[in-house]
C-alpha positions as semicolon CSV with decimal commas, in nm:
position;residue;x (nm);y (nm);z (nm)
1;X;-0,431;1,384;1,843
2;X;-0,070;1,270;1,826
3;X;-0,197;0,929;1,716
4;X;-0,369;1,091;1,415
5;X;-0,041;1,240;1,287
6;X;0,120;0,904;1,309
7;X;-0,144;0,685;1,163
8;X;-0,258;0,906;0,870
9;X;0,083;0,912;0,692
10;X;0,117;0,537;0,744
11;X;-0,235;0,477;0,604
12;X;-0,159;0,708;0,314
13;X;0,136;0,487;0,218
14;X;-0,042;0,152;0,267
15;X;-0,362;0,264;0,096
16;X;-0,182;0,411;-0,204
17;X;-0,004;0,079;-0,254
18;X;-0,315;-0,130;-0,200
19;X;-0,567;0,086;-0,382
20;X;-0,387;0,329;-0,618
21;X;-0,584;0,629;-0,500
22;X;-0,661;0,915;-0,743
23;X;-0,775;1,250;-0,605
24;X;-0,964;1,508;-0,810
25;X;-1,080;1,848;-0,700
26;X;-0,850;1,897;-0,402
27;X;-0,862;2,268;-0,479
28;X;-1,225;2,271;-0,366
29;X;-1,131;2,179;0,000
30;X;-1,171;2,440;0,267
31;X;-0,882;2,511;0,501
32;X;-0,959;2,832;0,688
33;X;-1,299;2,758;0,843
34;X;-1,541;2,482;0,937
35;X;-1,710;2,266;0,674
36;X;-1,898;1,938;0,621
37;X;-1,773;1,685;0,364
38;X;-2,066;1,473;0,234
39;X;-1,961;1,168;0,036
40;X;-2,153;0,876;-0,104
41;X;-2,106;0,548;0,081
42;X;-2,011;0,212;-0,073
43;X;-1,754;0,044;0,153
44;X;-1,687;0,033;0,527
45;X;-1,346;0,183;0,465
46;X;-1,474;0,477;0,270
47;X;-1,381;0,723;0,559
48;X;-1,018;0,618;0,522
49;X;-1,013;0,707;0,154
50;X;-1,164;1,049;0,219
51;X;-0,925;1,127;0,507
52;X;-0,624;1,021;0,297
53;X;-0,747;1,212;-0,011
54;X;-0,777;1,530;0,200
55;X;-0,459;1,435;0,396
56;X;-0,353;1,782;0,512
57;X;-0,534;1,994;0,770
58;X;-0,685;1,989;1,118
59;X;-0,830;1,640;1,205
60;X;-1,197;1,614;1,119
61;X;-1,487;1,487;1,323
62;X;-1,581;1,164;1,152
63;X;-1,927;1,032;1,215
64;X;-1,955;0,651;1,207
65;X;-2,215;0,392;1,292
66;X;-2,199;0,218;1,629
67;X;-2,111;-0,120;1,480
68;X;-1,760;0,003;1,414
69;X;-1,712;0,042;1,788
70;X;-1,818;-0,311;1,867
71;X;-1,538;-0,495;1,674
72;X;-1,274;-0,479;1,942
73;X;-1,141;-0,254;2,228
74;X;-0,821;-0,182;2,035
75;X;-1,008;-0,051;1,727
76;X;-1,246;0,134;1,957
77;X;-0,943;0,315;2,106
78;X;-0,801;0,383;1,758
79;X;-1,126;0,524;1,623
80;X;-1,153;0,768;1,903
81;X;-0,797;0,886;1,868
82;X;-0,842;0,980;1,501
83;X;-1,161;1,176;1,555
84;X;-1,430;0,909;1,491
85;X;-1,746;0,959;1,692
86;X;-2,016;0,697;1,744
87;X;-2,360;0,757;1,604
88;X;-2,644;0,536;1,726
89;X;-2,867;0,519;1,428
90;X;-3,238;0,546;1,499
91;X;-3,173;0,641;1,868
92;X;-3,165;1,020;1,825
93;X;-2,817;1,077;1,954
94;X;-2,864;1,453;1,984
95;X;-2,550;1,501;2,199
96;X;-2,324;1,381;1,917
97;X;-2,488;1,619;1,670
98;X;-2,468;1,908;1,915
99;X;-2,099;1,853;1,988
100;X;-2,025;1,818;1,617
101;X;-2,205;2,147;1,539
102;X;-2,004;2,323;1,814
103;X;-1,675;2,194;1,680
104;X;-1,754;2,282;1,325
105;X;-1,854;2,633;1,430
106;X;-1,513;2,657;1,595
107;X;-1,337;2,583;1,262
108;X;-1,316;2,206;1,250
109;X;-1,436;1,998;0,958
110;X;-1,685;1,710;0,978
111;X;-1,707;1,403;0,760
112;X;-2,069;1,286;0,743
113;X;-2,214;1,024;0,509
114;X;-2,561;1,161;0,424
115;X;-2,693;0,820;0,314
116;X;-2,635;0,693;0,667
117;X;-2,551;0,347;0,545
118;X;-2,373;0,176;0,254
119;X;-2,523;0,110;-0,091
120;X;-2,301;-0,171;-0,212
121;X;-2,417;-0,146;-0,572
122;X;-2,288;0,205;-0,589
123;X;-2,607;0,385;-0,660
124;X;-2,689;0,688;-0,447
125;X;-2,929;0,593;-0,166
126;X;-3,188;0,800;0,023
127;X;-3,023;1,094;0,196
128;X;-3,080;1,143;0,570
129;X;-3,100;1,477;0,746
130;X;-2,790;1,464;0,977
131;X;-2,528;1,625;0,742
132;X;-2,769;1,900;0,655
133;X;-2,868;1,980;1,015
134;X;-2,500;2,001;1,113
135;X;-2,412;2,227;0,818
136;X;-2,714;2,456;0,874
137;X;-2,675;2,483;1,250
138;X;-2,304;2,552;1,220
139;X;-2,351;2,793;0,922
140;X;-2,088;2,629;0,704
141;X;-2,047;2,519;0,341
142;X;-2,093;2,153;0,238
143;X;-1,838;1,984;0,008
144;X;-1,993;1,711;-0,216
145;X;-1,760;1,416;-0,246
146;X;-1,793;1,118;-0,476
147;X;-1,609;0,796;-0,413
148;X;-1,564;0,586;-0,728
149;X;-1,423;0,238;-0,728
150;X;-1,306;0,084;-1,050
151;X;-1,566;-0,175;-1,146
152;X;-1,808;-0,028;-0,899
153;X;-1,681;-0,218;-0,593
154;X;-1,396;-0,189;-0,351
155;X;-1,120;-0,437;-0,424
156;X;-0,766;-0,464;-0,289
157;X;-0,521;-0,348;-0,556
158;X;-0,811;-0,196;-0,737
159;X;-0,845;0,175;-0,827
160;X;-1,025;0,427;-0,608
161;X;-1,099;0,781;-0,722
162;X;-1,204;1,043;-0,468
163;X;-1,365;1,355;-0,626
164;X;-1,427;1,673;-0,421
165;X;-1,685;1,898;-0,582
166;X;-1,724;2,276;-0,539
167;X;-1,863;2,364;-0,200
168;X;-2,233;2,434;-0,166
169;X;-2,258;2,770;0,008
170;X;-2,393;2,788;0,361
171;X;-2,663;3,035;0,235
172;X;-2,812;2,756;0,026
173;X;-2,827;2,515;0,318
174;X;-3,035;2,720;0,563
175;X;-3,329;2,519;0,698
176;X;-3,517;2,802;0,871
177;X;-3,638;2,836;1,229
178;X;-3,829;2,622;1,304
179;X;-3,668;2,373;1,067
180;X;-3,856;2,346;0,737
181;X;-3,916;2,000;0,596
182;X;-3,957;2,157;0,248
183;X;-3,619;2,335;0,279
184;X;-3,461;2,007;0,393
185;X;-3,595;1,832;0,083
186;X;-3,454;2,107;-0,134
187;X;-3,111;2,073;0,027
188;X;-3,112;1,694;-0,017
189;X;-3,205;1,734;-0,379
190;X;-2,928;1,987;-0,430
191;X;-2,659;1,761;-0,281
192;X;-2,795;1,455;-0,475
193;X;-2,775;1,655;-0,796
194;X;-2,414;1,754;-0,721
195;X;-2,311;1,397;-0,633
196;X;-2,465;1,259;-0,954
197;X;-2,294;1,533;-1,154
198;X;-1,954;1,434;-1,005
199;X;-2,017;1,072;-1,110
200;X;-2,115;1,171;-1,469
201;X;-1,813;1,399;-1,507
202;X;-1,580;1,117;-1,389
203;X;-1,755;0,811;-1,520
204;X;-1,435;0,708;-1,706
205;X;-1,294;0,604;-1,373
206;X;-1,568;0,340;-1,309
Protein backbone atom coordinates (compact mmCIF):
# COMPACT_ATOMS: atom_id res chain seq x y z
CA UNK A 1 0.00 0.00 0.00
CA UNK A 2 3.02 2.32 -0.37
CA UNK A 3 1.33 3.88 -3.39
CA UNK A 4 -1.68 4.80 -1.21
CA UNK A 5 0.46 6.83 1.20
CA UNK A 6 1.97 8.73 -1.72
CA UNK A 7 -1.15 9.41 -3.77
CA UNK A 8 -3.58 10.37 -0.98
CA UNK A 9 -1.55 13.39 0.31
CA UNK A 10 -1.04 14.53 -3.29
CA UNK A 11 -4.75 14.14 -4.01
CA UNK A 12 -5.56 15.99 -0.78
CA UNK A 13 -3.56 19.00 -1.99
CA UNK A 14 -4.91 18.99 -5.56
CA UNK A 15 -8.52 18.38 -4.54
CA UNK A 16 -8.48 21.12 -1.89
CA UNK A 17 -7.24 23.60 -4.48
CA UNK A 18 -9.68 22.48 -7.17
CA UNK A 19 -12.77 21.88 -5.02
CA UNK A 20 -12.35 23.67 -1.67
CA UNK A 21 -13.42 20.67 0.40
CA UNK A 22 -15.26 21.20 3.68
CA UNK A 23 -15.52 18.28 6.14
CA UNK A 24 -18.19 18.07 8.84
CA UNK A 25 -18.53 15.35 11.47
CA UNK A 26 -15.03 13.91 11.32
CA UNK A 27 -15.44 13.08 15.02
CA UNK A 28 -17.99 10.44 13.97
CA UNK A 29 -15.37 8.38 12.15
CA UNK A 30 -14.28 5.04 13.61
CA UNK A 31 -10.57 4.33 14.06
CA UNK A 32 -10.25 1.25 16.26
CA UNK A 33 -12.35 -1.36 14.43
CA UNK A 34 -13.99 -2.19 11.14
CA UNK A 35 -16.83 -0.12 9.70
CA UNK A 36 -18.80 0.61 6.55
CA UNK A 37 -19.05 4.17 5.21
CA UNK A 38 -22.25 4.58 3.16
CA UNK A 39 -22.40 7.81 1.12
CA UNK A 40 -24.84 9.11 -1.46
CA UNK A 41 -23.49 9.08 -5.02
CA UNK A 42 -23.53 12.02 -7.46
CA UNK A 43 -20.20 12.07 -9.30
CA UNK A 44 -17.72 9.46 -10.51
CA UNK A 45 -15.05 11.05 -8.30
CA UNK A 46 -17.13 10.88 -5.10
CA UNK A 47 -14.83 8.15 -3.67
CA UNK A 48 -11.89 10.54 -3.85
CA UNK A 49 -13.76 13.15 -1.82
CA UNK A 50 -14.65 10.61 0.88
CA UNK A 51 -11.11 9.21 1.12
CA UNK A 52 -9.62 12.71 1.32
CA UNK A 53 -12.22 13.86 3.87
CA UNK A 54 -11.36 10.86 6.07
CA UNK A 55 -7.65 11.18 5.18
CA UNK A 56 -6.05 9.47 8.17
CA UNK A 57 -6.29 5.77 8.97
CA UNK A 58 -5.78 2.33 7.52
CA UNK A 59 -6.63 2.20 3.78
CA UNK A 60 -10.23 1.22 3.15
CA UNK A 61 -11.70 -1.31 0.78
CA UNK A 62 -13.41 0.83 -1.87
CA UNK A 63 -16.07 -0.89 -3.93
CA UNK A 64 -16.42 0.49 -7.47
CA UNK A 65 -18.25 -0.49 -10.64
CA UNK A 66 -16.39 -2.42 -13.30
CA UNK A 67 -16.48 0.46 -15.81
CA UNK A 68 -13.74 2.22 -13.82
CA UNK A 69 -11.41 -0.69 -14.56
CA UNK A 70 -11.99 -0.49 -18.30
CA UNK A 71 -10.62 3.02 -18.88
CA UNK A 72 -6.93 2.14 -19.11
CA UNK A 73 -4.36 -0.31 -17.76
CA UNK A 74 -2.59 2.46 -15.87
CA UNK A 75 -5.74 3.50 -14.01
CA UNK A 76 -6.57 -0.15 -13.44
CA UNK A 77 -3.19 -0.54 -11.71
CA UNK A 78 -3.71 2.66 -9.69
CA UNK A 79 -7.20 1.67 -8.51
CA UNK A 80 -5.98 -1.67 -7.22
CA UNK A 81 -3.06 -0.07 -5.37
CA UNK A 82 -5.30 2.28 -3.38
CA UNK A 83 -7.75 -0.42 -2.29
CA UNK A 84 -10.42 -0.21 -5.02
CA UNK A 85 -12.10 -3.53 -5.84
CA UNK A 86 -14.16 -4.23 -8.94
CA UNK A 87 -17.87 -5.00 -8.51
CA UNK A 88 -19.66 -6.49 -11.50
CA UNK A 89 -23.15 -5.16 -11.07
CA UNK A 90 -25.93 -7.63 -11.69
CA UNK A 91 -23.53 -10.56 -11.90
CA UNK A 92 -23.62 -11.61 -8.25
CA UNK A 93 -19.94 -11.17 -7.50
CA UNK A 94 -20.13 -13.04 -4.19
CA UNK A 95 -16.35 -13.41 -3.90
CA UNK A 96 -15.85 -9.64 -3.70
CA UNK A 97 -18.48 -9.36 -0.97
CA UNK A 98 -17.04 -12.30 0.98
CA UNK A 99 -13.51 -10.90 0.81
CA UNK A 100 -14.73 -7.46 1.90
CA UNK A 101 -16.64 -8.94 4.85
CA UNK A 102 -13.51 -10.80 5.95
CA UNK A 103 -11.35 -7.69 5.80
CA UNK A 104 -13.92 -5.57 7.65
CA UNK A 105 -14.14 -8.22 10.37
CA UNK A 106 -10.38 -7.96 10.70
CA UNK A 107 -10.60 -4.22 11.38
CA UNK A 108 -10.51 -2.60 7.96
CA UNK A 109 -13.08 -0.06 6.78
CA UNK A 110 -15.15 -0.37 3.61
CA UNK A 111 -16.50 2.41 1.41
CA UNK A 112 -19.69 1.22 -0.28
CA UNK A 113 -22.17 3.38 -2.21
CA UNK A 114 -25.55 1.88 -1.28
CA UNK A 115 -27.33 3.38 -4.32
CA UNK A 116 -25.03 1.35 -6.55
CA UNK A 117 -24.99 4.04 -9.21
CA UNK A 118 -24.97 7.81 -9.53
CA UNK A 119 -28.02 10.07 -9.26
CA UNK A 120 -26.76 13.14 -11.08
CA UNK A 121 -29.62 15.36 -9.91
CA UNK A 122 -28.52 14.81 -6.31
CA UNK A 123 -31.67 13.13 -4.99
CA UNK A 124 -31.20 9.93 -3.03
CA UNK A 125 -31.83 6.91 -5.26
CA UNK A 126 -33.06 3.42 -4.43
CA UNK A 127 -30.72 1.68 -2.00
CA UNK A 128 -29.26 -1.70 -2.89
CA UNK A 129 -28.47 -4.45 -0.38
CA UNK A 130 -24.65 -4.71 -0.67
CA UNK A 131 -23.61 -2.23 2.02
CA UNK A 132 -26.09 -3.70 4.50
CA UNK A 133 -25.05 -7.29 3.84
CA UNK A 134 -21.40 -6.41 4.41
CA UNK A 135 -22.12 -4.50 7.63
CA UNK A 136 -24.42 -7.24 8.96
CA UNK A 137 -22.11 -10.14 8.07
CA UNK A 138 -19.07 -8.35 9.53
CA UNK A 139 -21.00 -7.16 12.59
CA UNK A 140 -19.87 -3.53 12.30
CA UNK A 141 -21.37 -0.05 12.49
CA UNK A 142 -22.37 1.90 9.38
CA UNK A 143 -21.42 5.56 9.01
CA UNK A 144 -23.90 7.62 6.94
CA UNK A 145 -22.10 10.08 4.69
CA UNK A 146 -23.64 12.91 2.68
CA UNK A 147 -21.72 14.47 -0.21
CA UNK A 148 -23.00 17.95 -1.02
CA UNK A 149 -21.87 19.92 -4.06
CA UNK A 150 -22.51 23.65 -4.16
CA UNK A 151 -25.27 24.11 -6.73
CA UNK A 152 -26.07 20.40 -6.61
CA UNK A 153 -23.44 19.31 -9.16
CA UNK A 154 -19.71 18.64 -9.15
CA UNK A 155 -17.79 21.52 -10.73
CA UNK A 156 -14.07 22.23 -10.80
CA UNK A 157 -13.32 25.10 -8.39
CA UNK A 158 -16.75 24.56 -6.88
CA UNK A 159 -17.36 23.74 -3.24
CA UNK A 160 -17.75 20.18 -1.96
CA UNK A 161 -18.95 19.42 1.57
CA UNK A 162 -18.56 15.92 3.00
CA UNK A 163 -20.67 15.23 6.10
CA UNK A 164 -20.10 12.15 8.28
CA UNK A 165 -23.09 11.30 10.45
CA UNK A 166 -23.18 9.40 13.71
CA UNK A 167 -22.61 5.66 13.20
CA UNK A 168 -25.63 3.37 13.00
CA UNK A 169 -24.86 0.64 15.58
CA UNK A 170 -24.25 -2.89 14.32
CA UNK A 171 -27.13 -4.11 16.50
CA UNK A 172 -29.57 -2.14 14.35
CA UNK A 173 -28.20 -3.63 11.14
CA UNK A 174 -28.70 -7.32 11.88
CA UNK A 175 -30.55 -9.06 9.06
CA UNK A 176 -31.24 -12.37 10.76
CA UNK A 177 -30.45 -15.92 9.67
CA UNK A 178 -31.73 -16.66 7.12
CA UNK A 179 -31.57 -13.07 5.88
CA UNK A 180 -34.87 -11.27 6.39
CA UNK A 181 -36.22 -9.14 3.53
CA UNK A 182 -38.30 -7.17 6.03
CA UNK A 183 -35.24 -6.39 8.16
CA UNK A 184 -33.32 -5.35 5.05
CA UNK A 185 -36.09 -2.88 4.15
CA UNK A 186 -35.99 -1.50 7.69
CA UNK A 187 -32.21 -1.02 7.51
CA UNK A 188 -32.49 0.71 4.15
CA UNK A 189 -35.17 3.03 5.52
CA UNK A 190 -32.98 3.81 8.54
CA UNK A 191 -29.97 4.77 6.40
CA UNK A 192 -32.14 6.77 3.97
CA UNK A 193 -33.58 8.72 6.90
CA UNK A 194 -30.09 9.48 8.24
CA UNK A 195 -28.81 10.59 4.83
CA UNK A 196 -31.80 12.89 4.30
CA UNK A 197 -31.31 14.32 7.80
CA UNK A 198 -27.67 15.11 7.03
CA UNK A 199 -28.79 17.00 3.93
CA UNK A 200 -31.44 18.98 5.80
CA UNK A 201 -29.00 19.89 8.56
CA UNK A 202 -26.47 21.14 6.02
CA UNK A 203 -28.71 22.51 3.27
CA UNK A 204 -26.93 25.89 3.52
CA UNK A 205 -23.98 24.32 1.69
CA UNK A 206 -26.04 23.48 -1.42
